[in-house]
Short mmCIF file of C-alpha atoms in Angstrom, two decimals:
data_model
loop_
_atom_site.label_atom_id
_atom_site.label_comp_id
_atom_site.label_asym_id
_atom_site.label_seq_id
_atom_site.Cartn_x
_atom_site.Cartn_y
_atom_site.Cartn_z
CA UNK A 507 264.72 88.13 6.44
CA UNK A 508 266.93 85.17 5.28
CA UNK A 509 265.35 81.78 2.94
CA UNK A 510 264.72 78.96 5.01
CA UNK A 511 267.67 76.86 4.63
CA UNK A 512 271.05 77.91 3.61
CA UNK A 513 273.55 75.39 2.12
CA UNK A 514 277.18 75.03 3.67
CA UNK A 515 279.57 73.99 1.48
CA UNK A 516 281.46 70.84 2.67
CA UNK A 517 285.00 69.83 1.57
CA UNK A 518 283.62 66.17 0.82
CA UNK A 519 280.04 64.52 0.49
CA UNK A 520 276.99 65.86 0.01
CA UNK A 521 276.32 69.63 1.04
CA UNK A 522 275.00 70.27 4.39
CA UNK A 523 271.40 71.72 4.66
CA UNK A 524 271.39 74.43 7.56
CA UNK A 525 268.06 74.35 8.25
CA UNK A 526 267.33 77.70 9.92
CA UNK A 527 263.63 78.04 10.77
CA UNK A 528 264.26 73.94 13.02
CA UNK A 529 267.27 75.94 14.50
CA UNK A 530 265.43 78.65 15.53
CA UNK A 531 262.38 76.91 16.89
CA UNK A 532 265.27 75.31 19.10
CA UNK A 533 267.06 78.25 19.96
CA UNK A 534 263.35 80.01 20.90
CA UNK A 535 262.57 77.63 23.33
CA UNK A 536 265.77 78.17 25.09
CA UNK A 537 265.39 81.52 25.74
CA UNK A 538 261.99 81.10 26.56
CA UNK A 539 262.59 78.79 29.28
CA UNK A 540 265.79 80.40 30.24
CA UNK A 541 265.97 84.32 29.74
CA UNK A 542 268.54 85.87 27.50
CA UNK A 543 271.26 85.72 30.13
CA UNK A 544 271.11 82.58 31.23
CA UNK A 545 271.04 80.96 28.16
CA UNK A 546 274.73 80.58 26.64
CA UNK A 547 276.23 80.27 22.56
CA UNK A 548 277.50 76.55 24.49
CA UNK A 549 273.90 76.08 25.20
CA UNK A 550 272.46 77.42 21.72
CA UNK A 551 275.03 74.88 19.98
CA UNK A 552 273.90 71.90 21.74
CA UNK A 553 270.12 72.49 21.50
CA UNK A 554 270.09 73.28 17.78
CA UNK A 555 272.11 70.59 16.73
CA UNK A 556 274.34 72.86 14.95
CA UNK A 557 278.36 73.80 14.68
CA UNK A 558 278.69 76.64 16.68
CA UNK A 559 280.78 77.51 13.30
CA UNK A 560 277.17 77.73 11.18
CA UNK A 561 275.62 79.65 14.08
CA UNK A 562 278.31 82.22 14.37
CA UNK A 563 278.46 82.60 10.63
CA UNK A 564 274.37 82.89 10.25
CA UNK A 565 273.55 85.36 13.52
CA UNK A 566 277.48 86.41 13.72
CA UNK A 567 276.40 86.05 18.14
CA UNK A 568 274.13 85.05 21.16
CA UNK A 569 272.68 88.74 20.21
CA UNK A 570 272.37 88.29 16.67
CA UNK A 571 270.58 84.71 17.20
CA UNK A 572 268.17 86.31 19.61
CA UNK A 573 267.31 89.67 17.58
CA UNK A 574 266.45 86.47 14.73
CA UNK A 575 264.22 84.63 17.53
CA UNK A 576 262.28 87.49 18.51
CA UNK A 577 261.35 88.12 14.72
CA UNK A 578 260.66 84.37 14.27
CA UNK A 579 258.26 84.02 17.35
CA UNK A 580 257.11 87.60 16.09
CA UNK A 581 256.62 85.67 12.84
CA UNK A 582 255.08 82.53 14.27
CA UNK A 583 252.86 83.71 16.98
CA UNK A 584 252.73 87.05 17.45
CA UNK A 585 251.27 89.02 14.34
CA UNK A 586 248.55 85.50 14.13
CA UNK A 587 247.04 86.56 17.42
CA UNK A 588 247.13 90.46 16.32
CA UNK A 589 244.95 89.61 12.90
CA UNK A 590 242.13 88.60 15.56
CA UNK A 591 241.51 92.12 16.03
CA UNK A 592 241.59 93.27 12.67
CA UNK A 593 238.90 90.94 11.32
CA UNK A 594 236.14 93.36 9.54
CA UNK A 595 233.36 90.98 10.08
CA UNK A 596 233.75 90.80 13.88
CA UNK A 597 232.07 93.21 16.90
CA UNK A 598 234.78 94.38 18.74
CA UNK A 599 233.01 92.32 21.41
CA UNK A 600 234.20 89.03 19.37
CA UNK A 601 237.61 90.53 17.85
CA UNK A 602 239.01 90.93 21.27
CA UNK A 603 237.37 87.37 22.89
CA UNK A 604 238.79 85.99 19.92
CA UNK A 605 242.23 87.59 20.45
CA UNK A 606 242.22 86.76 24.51
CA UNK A 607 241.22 82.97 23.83
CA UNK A 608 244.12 82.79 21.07
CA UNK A 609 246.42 84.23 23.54
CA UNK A 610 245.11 81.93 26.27
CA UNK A 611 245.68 78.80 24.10
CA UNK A 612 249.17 80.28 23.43
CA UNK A 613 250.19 80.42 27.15
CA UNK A 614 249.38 77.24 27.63
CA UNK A 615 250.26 75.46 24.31
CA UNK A 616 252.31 72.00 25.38
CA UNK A 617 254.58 72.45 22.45
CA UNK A 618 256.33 75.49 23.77
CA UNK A 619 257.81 77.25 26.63
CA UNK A 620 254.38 78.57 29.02
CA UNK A 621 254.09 82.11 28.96
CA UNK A 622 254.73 84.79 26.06
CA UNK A 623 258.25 84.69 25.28
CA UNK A 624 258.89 88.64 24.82
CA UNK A 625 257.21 88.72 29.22
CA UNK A 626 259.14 86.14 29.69
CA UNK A 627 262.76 87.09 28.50
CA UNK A 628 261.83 90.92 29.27
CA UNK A 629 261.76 90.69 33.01
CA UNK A 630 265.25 89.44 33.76
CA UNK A 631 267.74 91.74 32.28
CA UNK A 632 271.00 93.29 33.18
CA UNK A 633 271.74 96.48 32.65
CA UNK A 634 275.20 94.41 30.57
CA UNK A 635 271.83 93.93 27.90
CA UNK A 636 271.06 97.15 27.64
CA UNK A 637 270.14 96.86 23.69
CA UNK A 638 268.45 93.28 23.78
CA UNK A 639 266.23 95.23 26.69
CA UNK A 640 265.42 97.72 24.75
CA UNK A 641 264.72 95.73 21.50
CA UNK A 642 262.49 93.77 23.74
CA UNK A 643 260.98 96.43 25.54
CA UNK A 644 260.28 98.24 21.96
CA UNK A 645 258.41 94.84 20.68
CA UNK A 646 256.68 94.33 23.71
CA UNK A 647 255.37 98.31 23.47
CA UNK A 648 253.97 97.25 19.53
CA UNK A 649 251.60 95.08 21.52
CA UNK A 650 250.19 98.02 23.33
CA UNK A 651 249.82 100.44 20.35
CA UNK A 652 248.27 97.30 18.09
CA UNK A 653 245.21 97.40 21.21
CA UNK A 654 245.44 101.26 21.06
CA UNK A 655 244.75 100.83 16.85
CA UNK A 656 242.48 98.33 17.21
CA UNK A 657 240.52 100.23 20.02
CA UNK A 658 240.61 103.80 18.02
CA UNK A 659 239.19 102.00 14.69
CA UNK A 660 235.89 100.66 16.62
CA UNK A 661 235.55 104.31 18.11
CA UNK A 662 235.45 105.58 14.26
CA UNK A 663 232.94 102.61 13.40
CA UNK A 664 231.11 103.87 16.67
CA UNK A 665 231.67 100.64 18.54
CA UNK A 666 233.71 102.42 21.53
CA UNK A 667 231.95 105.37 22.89
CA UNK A 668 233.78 108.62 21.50
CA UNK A 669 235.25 109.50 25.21
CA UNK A 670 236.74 106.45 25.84
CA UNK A 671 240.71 106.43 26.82
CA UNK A 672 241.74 103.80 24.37
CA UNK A 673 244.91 104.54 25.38
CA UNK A 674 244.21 103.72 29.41
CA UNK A 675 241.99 100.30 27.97
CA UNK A 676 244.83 99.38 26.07
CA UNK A 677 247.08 99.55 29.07
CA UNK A 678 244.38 98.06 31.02
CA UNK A 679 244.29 94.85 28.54
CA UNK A 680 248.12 94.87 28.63
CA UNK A 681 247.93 94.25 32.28
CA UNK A 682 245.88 91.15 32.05
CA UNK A 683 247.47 89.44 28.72
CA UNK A 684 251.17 90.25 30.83
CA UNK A 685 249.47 88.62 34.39
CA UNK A 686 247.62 85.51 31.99
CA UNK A 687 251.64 85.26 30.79
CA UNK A 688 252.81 85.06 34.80
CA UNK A 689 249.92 82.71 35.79
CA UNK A 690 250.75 80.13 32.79
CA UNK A 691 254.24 80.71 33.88
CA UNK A 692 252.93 79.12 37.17
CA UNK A 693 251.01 76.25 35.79
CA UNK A 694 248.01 78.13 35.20
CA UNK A 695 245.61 75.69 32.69
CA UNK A 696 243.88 77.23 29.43
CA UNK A 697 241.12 76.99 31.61
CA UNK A 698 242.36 79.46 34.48
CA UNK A 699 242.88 81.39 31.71
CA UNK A 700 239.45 81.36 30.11
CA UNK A 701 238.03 82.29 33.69
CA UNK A 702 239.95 85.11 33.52
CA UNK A 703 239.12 86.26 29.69
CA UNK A 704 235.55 85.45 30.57
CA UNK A 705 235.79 88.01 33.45
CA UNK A 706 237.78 90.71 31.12
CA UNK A 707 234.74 90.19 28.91
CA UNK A 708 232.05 90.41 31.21
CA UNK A 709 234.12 93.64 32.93
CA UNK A 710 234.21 94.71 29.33
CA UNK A 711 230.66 97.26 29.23
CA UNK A 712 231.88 99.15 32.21
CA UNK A 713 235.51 99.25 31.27
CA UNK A 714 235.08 100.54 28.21
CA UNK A 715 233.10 103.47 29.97
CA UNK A 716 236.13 104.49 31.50
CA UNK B 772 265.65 83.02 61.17
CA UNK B 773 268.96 84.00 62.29
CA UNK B 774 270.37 87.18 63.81
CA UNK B 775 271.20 90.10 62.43
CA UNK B 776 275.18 90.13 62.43
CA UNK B 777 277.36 87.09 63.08
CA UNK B 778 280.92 87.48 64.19
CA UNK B 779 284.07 85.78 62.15
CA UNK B 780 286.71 85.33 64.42
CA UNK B 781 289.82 86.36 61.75
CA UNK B 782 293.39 85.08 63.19
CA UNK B 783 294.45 89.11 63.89
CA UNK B 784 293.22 92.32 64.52
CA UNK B 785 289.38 92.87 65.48
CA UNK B 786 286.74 90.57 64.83
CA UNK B 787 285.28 91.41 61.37
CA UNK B 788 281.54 91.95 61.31
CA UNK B 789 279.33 90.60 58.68
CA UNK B 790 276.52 92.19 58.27
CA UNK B 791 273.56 89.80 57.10
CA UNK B 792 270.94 91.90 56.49
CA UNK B 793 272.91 94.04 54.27
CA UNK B 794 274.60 91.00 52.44
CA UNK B 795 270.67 89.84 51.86
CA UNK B 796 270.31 92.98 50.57
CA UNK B 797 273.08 93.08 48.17
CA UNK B 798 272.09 90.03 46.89
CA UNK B 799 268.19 90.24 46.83
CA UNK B 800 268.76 93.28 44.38
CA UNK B 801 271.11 90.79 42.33
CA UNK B 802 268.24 87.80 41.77
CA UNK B 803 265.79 90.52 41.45
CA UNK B 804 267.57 92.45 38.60
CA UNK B 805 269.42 88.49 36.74
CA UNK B 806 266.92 86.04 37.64
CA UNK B 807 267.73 83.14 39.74
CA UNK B 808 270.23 81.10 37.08
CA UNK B 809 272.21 84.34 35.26
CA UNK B 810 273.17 85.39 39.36
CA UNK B 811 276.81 83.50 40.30
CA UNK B 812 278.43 82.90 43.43
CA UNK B 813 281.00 84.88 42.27
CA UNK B 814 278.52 87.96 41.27
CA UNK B 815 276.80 87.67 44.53
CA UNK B 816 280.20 87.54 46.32
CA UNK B 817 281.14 90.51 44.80
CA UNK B 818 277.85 92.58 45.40
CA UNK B 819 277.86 91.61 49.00
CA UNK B 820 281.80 92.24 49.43
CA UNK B 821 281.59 89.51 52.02
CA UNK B 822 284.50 86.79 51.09
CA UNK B 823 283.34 83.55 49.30
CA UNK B 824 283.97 81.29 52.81
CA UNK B 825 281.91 83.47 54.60
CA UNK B 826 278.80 83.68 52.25
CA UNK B 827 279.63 79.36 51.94
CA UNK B 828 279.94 78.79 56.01
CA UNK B 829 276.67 81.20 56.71
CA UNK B 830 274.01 80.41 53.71
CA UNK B 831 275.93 77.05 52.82
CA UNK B 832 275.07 77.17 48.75
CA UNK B 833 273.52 79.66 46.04
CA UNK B 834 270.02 78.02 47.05
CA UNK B 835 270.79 78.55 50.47
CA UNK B 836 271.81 81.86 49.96
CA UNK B 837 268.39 82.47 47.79
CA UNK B 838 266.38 80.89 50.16
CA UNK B 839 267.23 83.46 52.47
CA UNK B 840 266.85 86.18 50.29
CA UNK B 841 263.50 84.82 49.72
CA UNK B 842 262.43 84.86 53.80
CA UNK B 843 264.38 88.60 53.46
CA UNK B 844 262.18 89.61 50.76
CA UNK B 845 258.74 88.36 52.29
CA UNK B 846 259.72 89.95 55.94
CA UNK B 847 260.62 93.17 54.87
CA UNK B 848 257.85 93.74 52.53
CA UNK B 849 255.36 90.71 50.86
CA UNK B 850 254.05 90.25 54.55
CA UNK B 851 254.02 94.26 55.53
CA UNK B 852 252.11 94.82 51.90
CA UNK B 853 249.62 91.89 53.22
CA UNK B 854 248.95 93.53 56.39
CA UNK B 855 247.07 96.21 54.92
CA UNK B 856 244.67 93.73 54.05
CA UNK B 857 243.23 92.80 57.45
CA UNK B 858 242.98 95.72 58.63
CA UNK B 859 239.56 95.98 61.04
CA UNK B 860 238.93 98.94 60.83
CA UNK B 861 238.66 99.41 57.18
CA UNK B 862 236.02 98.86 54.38
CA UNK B 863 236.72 95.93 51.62
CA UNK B 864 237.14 98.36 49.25
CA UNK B 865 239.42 100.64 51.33
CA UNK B 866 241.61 97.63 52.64
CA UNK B 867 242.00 96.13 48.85
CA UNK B 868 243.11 100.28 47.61
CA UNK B 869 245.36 100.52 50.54
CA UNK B 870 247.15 97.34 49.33
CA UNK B 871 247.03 97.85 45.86
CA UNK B 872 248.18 101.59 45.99
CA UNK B 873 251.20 99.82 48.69
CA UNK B 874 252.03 97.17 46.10
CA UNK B 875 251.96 100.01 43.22
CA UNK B 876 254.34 102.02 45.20
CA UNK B 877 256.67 98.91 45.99
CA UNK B 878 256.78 97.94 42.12
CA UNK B 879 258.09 101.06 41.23
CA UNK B 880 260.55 101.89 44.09
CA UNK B 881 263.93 103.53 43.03
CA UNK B 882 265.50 101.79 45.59
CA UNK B 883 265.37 98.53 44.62
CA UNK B 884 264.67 96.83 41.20
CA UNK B 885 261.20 97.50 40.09
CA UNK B 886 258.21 94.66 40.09
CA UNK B 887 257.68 91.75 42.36
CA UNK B 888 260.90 89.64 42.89
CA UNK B 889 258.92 86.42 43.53
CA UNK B 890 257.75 87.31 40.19
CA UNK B 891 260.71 88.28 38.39
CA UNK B 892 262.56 85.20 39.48
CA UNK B 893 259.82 82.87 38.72
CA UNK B 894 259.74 84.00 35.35
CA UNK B 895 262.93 82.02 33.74
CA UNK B 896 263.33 79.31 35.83
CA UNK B 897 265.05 75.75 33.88
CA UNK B 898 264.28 72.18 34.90
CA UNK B 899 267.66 72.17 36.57
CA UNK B 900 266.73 74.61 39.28
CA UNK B 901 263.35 72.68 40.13
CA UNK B 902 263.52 72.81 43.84
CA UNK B 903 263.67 76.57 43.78
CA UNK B 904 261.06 76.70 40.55
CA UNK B 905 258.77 74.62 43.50
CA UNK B 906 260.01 77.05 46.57
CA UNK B 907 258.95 80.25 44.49
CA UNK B 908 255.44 79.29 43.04
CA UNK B 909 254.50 77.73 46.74
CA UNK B 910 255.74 81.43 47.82
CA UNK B 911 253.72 83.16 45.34
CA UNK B 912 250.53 81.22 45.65
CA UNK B 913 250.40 82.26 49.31
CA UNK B 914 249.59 86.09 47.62
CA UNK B 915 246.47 83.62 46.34
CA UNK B 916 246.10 82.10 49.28
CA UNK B 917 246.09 85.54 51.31
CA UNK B 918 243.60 87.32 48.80
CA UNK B 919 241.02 84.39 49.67
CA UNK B 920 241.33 84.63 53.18
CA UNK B 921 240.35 88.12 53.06
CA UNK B 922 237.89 87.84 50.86
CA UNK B 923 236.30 84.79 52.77
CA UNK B 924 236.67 87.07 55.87
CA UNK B 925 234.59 89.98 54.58
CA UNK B 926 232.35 87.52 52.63
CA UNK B 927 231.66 86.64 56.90
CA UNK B 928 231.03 90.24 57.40
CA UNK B 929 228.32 90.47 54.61
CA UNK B 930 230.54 93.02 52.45
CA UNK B 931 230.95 90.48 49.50
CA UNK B 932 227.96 88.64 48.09
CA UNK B 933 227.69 85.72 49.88
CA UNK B 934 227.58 83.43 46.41
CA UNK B 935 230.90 85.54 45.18
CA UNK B 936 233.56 83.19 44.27
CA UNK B 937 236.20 84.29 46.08
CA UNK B 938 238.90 82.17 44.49
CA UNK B 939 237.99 83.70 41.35
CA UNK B 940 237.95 86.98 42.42
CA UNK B 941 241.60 86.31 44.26
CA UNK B 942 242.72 84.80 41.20
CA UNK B 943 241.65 87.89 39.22
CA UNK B 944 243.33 90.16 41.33
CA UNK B 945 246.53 88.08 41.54
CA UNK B 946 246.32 88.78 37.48
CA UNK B 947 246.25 91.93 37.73
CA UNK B 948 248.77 92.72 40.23
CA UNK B 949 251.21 90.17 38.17
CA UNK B 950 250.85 92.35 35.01
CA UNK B 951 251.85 95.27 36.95
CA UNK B 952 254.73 93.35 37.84
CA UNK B 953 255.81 93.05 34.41
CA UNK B 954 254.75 96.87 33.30
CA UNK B 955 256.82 98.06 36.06
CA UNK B 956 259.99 95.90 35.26
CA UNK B 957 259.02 97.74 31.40
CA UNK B 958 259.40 101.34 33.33
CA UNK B 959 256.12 101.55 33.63
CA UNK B 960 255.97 104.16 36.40
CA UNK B 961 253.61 104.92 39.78
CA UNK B 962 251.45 106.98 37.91
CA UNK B 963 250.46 104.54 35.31
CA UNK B 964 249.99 101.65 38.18
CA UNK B 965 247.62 103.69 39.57
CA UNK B 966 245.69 104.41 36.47
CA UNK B 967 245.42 99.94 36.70
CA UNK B 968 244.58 100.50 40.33
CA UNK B 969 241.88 102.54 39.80
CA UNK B 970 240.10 101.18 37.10
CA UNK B 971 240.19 97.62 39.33
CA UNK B 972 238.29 99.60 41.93
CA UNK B 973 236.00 101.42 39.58
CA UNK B 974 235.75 98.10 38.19
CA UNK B 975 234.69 95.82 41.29
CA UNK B 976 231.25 96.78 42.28
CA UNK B 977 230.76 94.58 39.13
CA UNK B 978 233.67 92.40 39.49
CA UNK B 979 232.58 90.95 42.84
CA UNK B 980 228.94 90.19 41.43
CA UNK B 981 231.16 87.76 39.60
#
């Protein structure tokens, strides 16, 4: 990972701050919105604010700038909601509410794109993107084996019964978190998405049976 | 809708055929795979083979021409999936596997790209393509729309509590079917939809208490 800002050197004047974490906030919600594809380097220049010059030099191209995105929203959002199911003091009852509110609130945050951003700029992808695909696709997986981790640590402390498929609940809570990402996609409030945590939750004795 | 093959008078030789149906499918699998705003005139001229006038004279723009697609898509397969619904002769339960197990097979189809394509096109939509943003999430709220009618109708025939919230309940399942939308565009494959499938119906004799 890089420092914040880098300096460019100028000819005249004062240097130039690049400031790198405001251009990729910038860049992130243009892919978000737009999918890798659709969203060009002309694009990228204008919304950051910055000489496509800086850009090329910093993420060398459009690929490069995303690969730095994914770990920034990675960064930023992702591994914040994952420490909700890692917190020792919680039931697994009240990790994973906490961790399906916080991604509810996500969704639906007013200061981003709607949606999760790896959903989002996963599902429309040419086979011309073959590695940004898979570099999604491999990110996207993590979230599966975090729930598989976090699922196989309550069966040790006895909180899951010893039979349970973690696996198959993992993929189970994958499902919903990917069709809360669709919904808020669609204008879905926080609160459509609470009704549908709430019913996870209350599903959440008999699921974990299976 | 129009018919199935309209003739182009050329100045020589035999009329020259163009075949609609197979143009809509050409291009279908194009928005499906690029989203809505990576797909060009110019790609979708050269999927279909048809010559840029032609495509211009019969679906007049891109919109046009994904407007059609859209009618193409729900004919040949939203509506056929949603038929399994009200069928008379069958249990709740058996109707709602029928179309789940249909939709699971349609997600993962070799044949064409895999998940929903009202889905996958919704999913990276910008403010400059806000008409067809509006024409897909009226689309896909229908699949809403249909799930409450059927529940409402077997609510009528005392097989759902008759204080079930049936929007809920349609909303849940919409969930559900969107995350498999997104697992299956991840090469998620029919096997593992099912494994979602089931545990939705081992899941609703408690769901629908809901």
């Amino acid at each position: 990972m890089s420092t914040d800002a880098s300096i460019i050197k100028k000819s005249r004047g004062r240097p130039k701050v690049f400031d790198r974490e405001a251009a990729l906030d910038k860049a992130m919600a243009l892919f978000w919105q737009h999918g890798y594809e659709a969203t060009s380097m002309a694009h990228l220049v204008e919304a950051t604010g910055a000489k496509a010059p800086t850009l090329y030099a910093e993420f060398t191209n459009k690929e490069g700038l995303f690969r730095a995105v994914l770990d920034h929203y990675i960064a930023r959002f992702a591994e914040k909601h994952e420490a909700c199911l890692f917190c020792e003091d919680r039931t697994l009852e009240e990790a994973l509410e906490d961790y399906l509110f916080t991604v509810a609130k996500r969704f639906t945050d007013k200061d981003t794109p709607s949606g999760c951003f790896i959903i989002c700029t996963s599902s429309v992808l040419a086979a011309a993107s073959d590695d940004i695909a898979a570099t999604i696709k491999a990110r996207h997986a993590m979230q599966e084996e975090t729930l598989v981790r976090f699922l196989e640590l309550r069966q040790q402390k006895g909180e899951l019964p010893a039979d349970s498929d973690a696996r198959a609940l993992a993929k189970y809570l994958c499902c919903i978190i990917q069709g809360m990402s669709v919904s808020s996609r669609e204008n879905a409030s926080y609160e459509d998405l609470l009704s549908i945590v709430k019913t996870t939750l209350r599903l959440w004795p008999e699921l974990k049976k299976g």
